[in-house]
mmCIF file of C-alpha atoms and ligand atoms in Angstrom:
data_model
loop_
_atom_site.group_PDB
_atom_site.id
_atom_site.type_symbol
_atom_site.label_atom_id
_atom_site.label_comp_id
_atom_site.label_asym_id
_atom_site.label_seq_id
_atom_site.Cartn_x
_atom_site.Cartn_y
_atom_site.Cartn_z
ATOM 1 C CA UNK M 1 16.679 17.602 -32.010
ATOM 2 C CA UNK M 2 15.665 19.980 -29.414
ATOM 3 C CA UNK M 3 13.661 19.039 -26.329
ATOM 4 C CA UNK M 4 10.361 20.986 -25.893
ATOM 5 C CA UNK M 5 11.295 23.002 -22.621
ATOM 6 C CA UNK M 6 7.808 22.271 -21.219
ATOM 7 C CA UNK M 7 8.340 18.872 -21.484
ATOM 8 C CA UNK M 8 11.984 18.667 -20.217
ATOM 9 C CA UNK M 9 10.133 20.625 -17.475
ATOM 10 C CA UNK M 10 7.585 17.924 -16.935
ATOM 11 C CA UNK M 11 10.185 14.944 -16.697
ATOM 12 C CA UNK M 12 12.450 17.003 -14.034
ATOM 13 C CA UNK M 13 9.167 17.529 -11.876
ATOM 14 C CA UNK M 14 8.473 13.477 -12.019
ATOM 15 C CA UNK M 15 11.894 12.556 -11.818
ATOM 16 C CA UNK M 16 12.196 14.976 -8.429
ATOM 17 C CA UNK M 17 8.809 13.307 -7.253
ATOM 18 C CA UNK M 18 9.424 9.588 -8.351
ATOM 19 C CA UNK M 19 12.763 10.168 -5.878
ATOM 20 C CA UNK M 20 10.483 11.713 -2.624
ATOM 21 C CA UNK M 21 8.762 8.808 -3.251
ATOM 22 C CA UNK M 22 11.751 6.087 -3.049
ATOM 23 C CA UNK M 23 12.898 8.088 -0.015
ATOM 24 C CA UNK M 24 9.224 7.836 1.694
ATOM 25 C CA UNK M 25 9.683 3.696 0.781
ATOM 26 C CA UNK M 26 13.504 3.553 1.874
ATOM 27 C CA UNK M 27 11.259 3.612 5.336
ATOM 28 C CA UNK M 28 8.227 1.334 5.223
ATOM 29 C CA UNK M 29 8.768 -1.630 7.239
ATOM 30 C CA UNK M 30 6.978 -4.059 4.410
ATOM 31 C CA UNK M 31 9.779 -2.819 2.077
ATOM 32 C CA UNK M 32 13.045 -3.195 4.323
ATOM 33 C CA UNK M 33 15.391 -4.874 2.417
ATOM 34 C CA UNK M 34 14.758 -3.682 -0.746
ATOM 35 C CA UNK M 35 17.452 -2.475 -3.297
ATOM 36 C CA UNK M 36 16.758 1.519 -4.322
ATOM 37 C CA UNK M 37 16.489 -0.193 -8.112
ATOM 38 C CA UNK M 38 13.617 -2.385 -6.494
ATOM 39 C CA UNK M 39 11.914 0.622 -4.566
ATOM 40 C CA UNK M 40 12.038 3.121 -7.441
ATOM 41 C CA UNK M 41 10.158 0.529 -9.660
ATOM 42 C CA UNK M 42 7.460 0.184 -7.186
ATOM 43 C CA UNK M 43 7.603 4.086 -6.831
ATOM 44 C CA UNK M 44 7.534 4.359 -10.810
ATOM 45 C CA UNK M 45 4.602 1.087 -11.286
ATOM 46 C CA UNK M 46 2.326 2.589 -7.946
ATOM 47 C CA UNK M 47 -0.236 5.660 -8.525
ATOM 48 C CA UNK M 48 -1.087 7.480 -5.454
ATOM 49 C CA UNK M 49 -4.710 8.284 -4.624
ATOM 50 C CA UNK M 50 -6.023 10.596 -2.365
ATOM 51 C CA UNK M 51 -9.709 10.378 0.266
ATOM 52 C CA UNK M 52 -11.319 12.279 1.933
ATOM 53 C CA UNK M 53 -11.899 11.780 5.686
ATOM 54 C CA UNK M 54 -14.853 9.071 5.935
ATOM 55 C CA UNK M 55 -14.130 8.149 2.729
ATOM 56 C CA UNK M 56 -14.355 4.544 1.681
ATOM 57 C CA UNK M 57 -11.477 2.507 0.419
ATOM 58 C CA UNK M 58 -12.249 -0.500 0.218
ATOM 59 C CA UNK M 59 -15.860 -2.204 1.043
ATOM 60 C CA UNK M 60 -16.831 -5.658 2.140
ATOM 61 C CA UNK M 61 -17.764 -8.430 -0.765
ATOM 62 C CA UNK M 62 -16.172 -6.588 -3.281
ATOM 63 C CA UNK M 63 -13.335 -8.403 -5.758
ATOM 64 C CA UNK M 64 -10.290 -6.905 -4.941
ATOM 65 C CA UNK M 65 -8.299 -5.669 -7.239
ATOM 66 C CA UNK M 66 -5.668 -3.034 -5.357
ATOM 67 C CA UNK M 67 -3.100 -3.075 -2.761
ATOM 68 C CA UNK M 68 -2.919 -0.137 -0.650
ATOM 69 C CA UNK M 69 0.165 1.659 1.138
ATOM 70 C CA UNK M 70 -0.579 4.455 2.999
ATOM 71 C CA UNK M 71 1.458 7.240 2.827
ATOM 72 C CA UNK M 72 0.247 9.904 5.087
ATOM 73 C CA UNK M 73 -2.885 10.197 7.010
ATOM 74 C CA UNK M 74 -5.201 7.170 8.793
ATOM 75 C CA UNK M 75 -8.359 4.436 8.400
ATOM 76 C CA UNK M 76 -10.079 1.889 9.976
ATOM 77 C CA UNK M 77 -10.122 -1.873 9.194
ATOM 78 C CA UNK M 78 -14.425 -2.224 9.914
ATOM 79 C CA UNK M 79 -16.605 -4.931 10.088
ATOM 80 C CA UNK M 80 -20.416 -5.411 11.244
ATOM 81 C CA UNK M 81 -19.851 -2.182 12.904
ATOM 82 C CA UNK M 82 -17.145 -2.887 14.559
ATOM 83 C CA UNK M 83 -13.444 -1.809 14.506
ATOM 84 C CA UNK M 84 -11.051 -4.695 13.973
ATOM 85 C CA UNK M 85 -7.915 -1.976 13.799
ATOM 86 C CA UNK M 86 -6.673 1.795 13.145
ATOM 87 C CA UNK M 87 -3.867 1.689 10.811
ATOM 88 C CA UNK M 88 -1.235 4.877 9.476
ATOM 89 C CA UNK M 89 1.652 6.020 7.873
ATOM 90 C CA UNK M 90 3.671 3.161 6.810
ATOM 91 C CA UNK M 91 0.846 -0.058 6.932
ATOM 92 C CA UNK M 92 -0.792 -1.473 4.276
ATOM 93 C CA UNK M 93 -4.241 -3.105 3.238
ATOM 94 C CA UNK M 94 -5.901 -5.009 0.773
ATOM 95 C CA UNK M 95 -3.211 -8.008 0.533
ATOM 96 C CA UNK M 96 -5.579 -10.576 1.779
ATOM 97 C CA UNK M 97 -7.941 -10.856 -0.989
ATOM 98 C CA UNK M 98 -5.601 -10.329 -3.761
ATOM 99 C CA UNK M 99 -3.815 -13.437 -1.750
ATOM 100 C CA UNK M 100 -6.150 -15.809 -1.070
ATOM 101 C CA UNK M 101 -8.936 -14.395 -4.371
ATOM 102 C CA UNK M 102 -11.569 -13.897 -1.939
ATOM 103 C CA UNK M 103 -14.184 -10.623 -1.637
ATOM 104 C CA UNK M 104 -12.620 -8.133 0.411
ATOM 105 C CA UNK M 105 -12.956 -9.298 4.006
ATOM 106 C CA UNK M 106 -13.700 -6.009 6.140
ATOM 107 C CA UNK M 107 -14.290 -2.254 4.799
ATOM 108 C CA UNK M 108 -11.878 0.271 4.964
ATOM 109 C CA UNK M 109 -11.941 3.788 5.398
ATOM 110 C CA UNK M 110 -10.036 6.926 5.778
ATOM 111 C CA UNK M 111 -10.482 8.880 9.232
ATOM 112 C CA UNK M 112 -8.406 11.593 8.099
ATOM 113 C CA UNK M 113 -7.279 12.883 4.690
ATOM 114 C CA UNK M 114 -5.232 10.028 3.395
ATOM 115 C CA UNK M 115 -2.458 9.055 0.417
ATOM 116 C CA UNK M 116 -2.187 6.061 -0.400
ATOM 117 C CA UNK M 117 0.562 4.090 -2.461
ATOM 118 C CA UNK M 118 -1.984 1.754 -5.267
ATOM 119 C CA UNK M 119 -0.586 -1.571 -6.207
ATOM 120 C CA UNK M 120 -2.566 -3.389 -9.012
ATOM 121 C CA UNK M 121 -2.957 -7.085 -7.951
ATOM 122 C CA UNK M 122 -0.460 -8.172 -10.924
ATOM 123 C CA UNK M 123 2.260 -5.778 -9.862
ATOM 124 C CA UNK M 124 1.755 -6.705 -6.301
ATOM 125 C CA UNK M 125 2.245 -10.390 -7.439
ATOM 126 C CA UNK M 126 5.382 -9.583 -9.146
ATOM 127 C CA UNK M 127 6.777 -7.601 -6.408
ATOM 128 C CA UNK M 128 6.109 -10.040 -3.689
ATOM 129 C CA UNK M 129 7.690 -12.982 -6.061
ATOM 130 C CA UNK M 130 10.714 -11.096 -6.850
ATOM 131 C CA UNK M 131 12.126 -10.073 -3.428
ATOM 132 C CA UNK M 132 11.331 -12.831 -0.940
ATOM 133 C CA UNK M 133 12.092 -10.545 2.018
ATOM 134 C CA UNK M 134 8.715 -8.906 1.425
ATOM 135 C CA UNK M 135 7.094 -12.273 1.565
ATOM 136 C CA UNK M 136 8.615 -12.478 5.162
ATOM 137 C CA UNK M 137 7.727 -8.906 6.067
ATOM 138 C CA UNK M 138 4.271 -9.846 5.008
ATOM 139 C CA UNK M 139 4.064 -12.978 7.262
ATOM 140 C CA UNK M 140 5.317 -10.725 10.284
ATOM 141 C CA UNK M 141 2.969 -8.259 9.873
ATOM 142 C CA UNK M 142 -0.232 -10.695 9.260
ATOM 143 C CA UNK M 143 1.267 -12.703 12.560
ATOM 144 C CA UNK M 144 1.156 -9.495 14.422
ATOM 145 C CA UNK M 145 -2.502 -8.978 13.628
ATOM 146 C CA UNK M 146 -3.824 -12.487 14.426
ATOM 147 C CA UNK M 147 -2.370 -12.061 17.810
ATOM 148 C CA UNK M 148 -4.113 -8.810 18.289
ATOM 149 C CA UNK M 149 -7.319 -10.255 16.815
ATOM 150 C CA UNK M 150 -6.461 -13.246 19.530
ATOM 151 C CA UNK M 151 -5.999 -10.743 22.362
ATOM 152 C CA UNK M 152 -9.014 -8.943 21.115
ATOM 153 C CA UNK M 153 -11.393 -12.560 20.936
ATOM 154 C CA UNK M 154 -10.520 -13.266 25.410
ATOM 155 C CA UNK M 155 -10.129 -9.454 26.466
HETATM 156 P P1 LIG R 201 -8.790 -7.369 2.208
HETATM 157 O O1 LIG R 201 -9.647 -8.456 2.773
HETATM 158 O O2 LIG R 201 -8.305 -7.501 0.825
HETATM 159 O O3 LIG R 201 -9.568 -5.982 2.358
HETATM 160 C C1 LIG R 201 -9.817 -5.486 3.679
HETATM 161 C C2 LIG R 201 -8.479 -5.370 4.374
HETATM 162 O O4 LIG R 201 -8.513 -4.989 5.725
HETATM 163 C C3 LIG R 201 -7.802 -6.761 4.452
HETATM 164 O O5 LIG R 201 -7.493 -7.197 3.140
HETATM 165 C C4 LIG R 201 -6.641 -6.440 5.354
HETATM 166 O O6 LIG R 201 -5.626 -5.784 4.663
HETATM 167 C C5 LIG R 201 -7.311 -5.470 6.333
HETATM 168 N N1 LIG R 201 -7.652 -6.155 7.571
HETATM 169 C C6 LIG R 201 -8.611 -7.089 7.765
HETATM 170 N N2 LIG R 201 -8.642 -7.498 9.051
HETATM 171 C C7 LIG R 201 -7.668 -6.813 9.691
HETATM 172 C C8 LIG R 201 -7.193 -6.766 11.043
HETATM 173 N N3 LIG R 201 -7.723 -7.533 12.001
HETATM 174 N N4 LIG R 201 -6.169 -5.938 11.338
HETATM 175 C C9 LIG R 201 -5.627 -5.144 10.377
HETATM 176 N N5 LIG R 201 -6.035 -5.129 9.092
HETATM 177 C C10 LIG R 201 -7.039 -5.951 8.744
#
């Protein structure tokens, strides 16, 4: 049976994108570790969403249902007007309510045009279960904020 060429077209074109994408993981921090088998099923399992600058992401109270990688561009971690932190390229939000099952804890939103990298909760779970080196990464990175949020609290 012949292959519709359109279609063969359209499987070359996600193929090529599905590997920028495992190249653009290769280098996230959170993902350091990981086996290219392991990276290109995030790649294939994530869908990536684009927002406008001082567009939200995320909002306070809400159920959270999404992890977010960002792949190019910038937000803010707010609260009660405040900034709690700028995040880019390479970060990632949203873990804490899909780890702990409670509303989301701050808004977030994007200061620039920004990608990001969307992880349903259940694909998130699976992820983090199946390579424990991301568990670690995880803890580093949530360590590194409470000591800024420390600093922050006596500055
Ligand atoms: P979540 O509570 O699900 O949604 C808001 C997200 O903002 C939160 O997960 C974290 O990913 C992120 N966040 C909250 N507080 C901070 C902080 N102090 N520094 C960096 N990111 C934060």
């Amino acid at each position: 049976m012949r292959l519709n060429p359109e279609l063969g077209r359209n499987l070359r074109l996600a193929k090529e994108s599905e590997k920028a994408l495992v190249s653009k993981l290769r280098v996230v921090p959170l993902f350091s570790g990981l086996r290219d088998k392991q990276l290109r099923r995030i790649a294939a399992g994530g869908r990536q969403r684009a927002y406008k600058e001082g567009q939200a992401i995320v909002s306070e109270g809400e159920a959270g249902v999404g992890f977010y990688l960002i792949m190019d561009g910038a937000v803010e971690v707010r609260r009660a007007g405040k900034v709690l932190a700028k995040l880019g390229a390479g970060n990632f939000f949203g873990e804490m309510s899909l780890l702990d099952r409670n509303p989301r804890s701050s808004d977030v939103v994007a200061v620039s045009p920004t990608t990001c990298l969307v992880l349903t909760s259940w694909q998130f779970q699976g992820i983090v279960e199946d390579n424990s080196g991301i568990a670690l990464n995880l803890l580093k990175t949530l360590v590194h904020r409470l000591r800024e949020a420390n600093k922050s609290l006596v500055d």
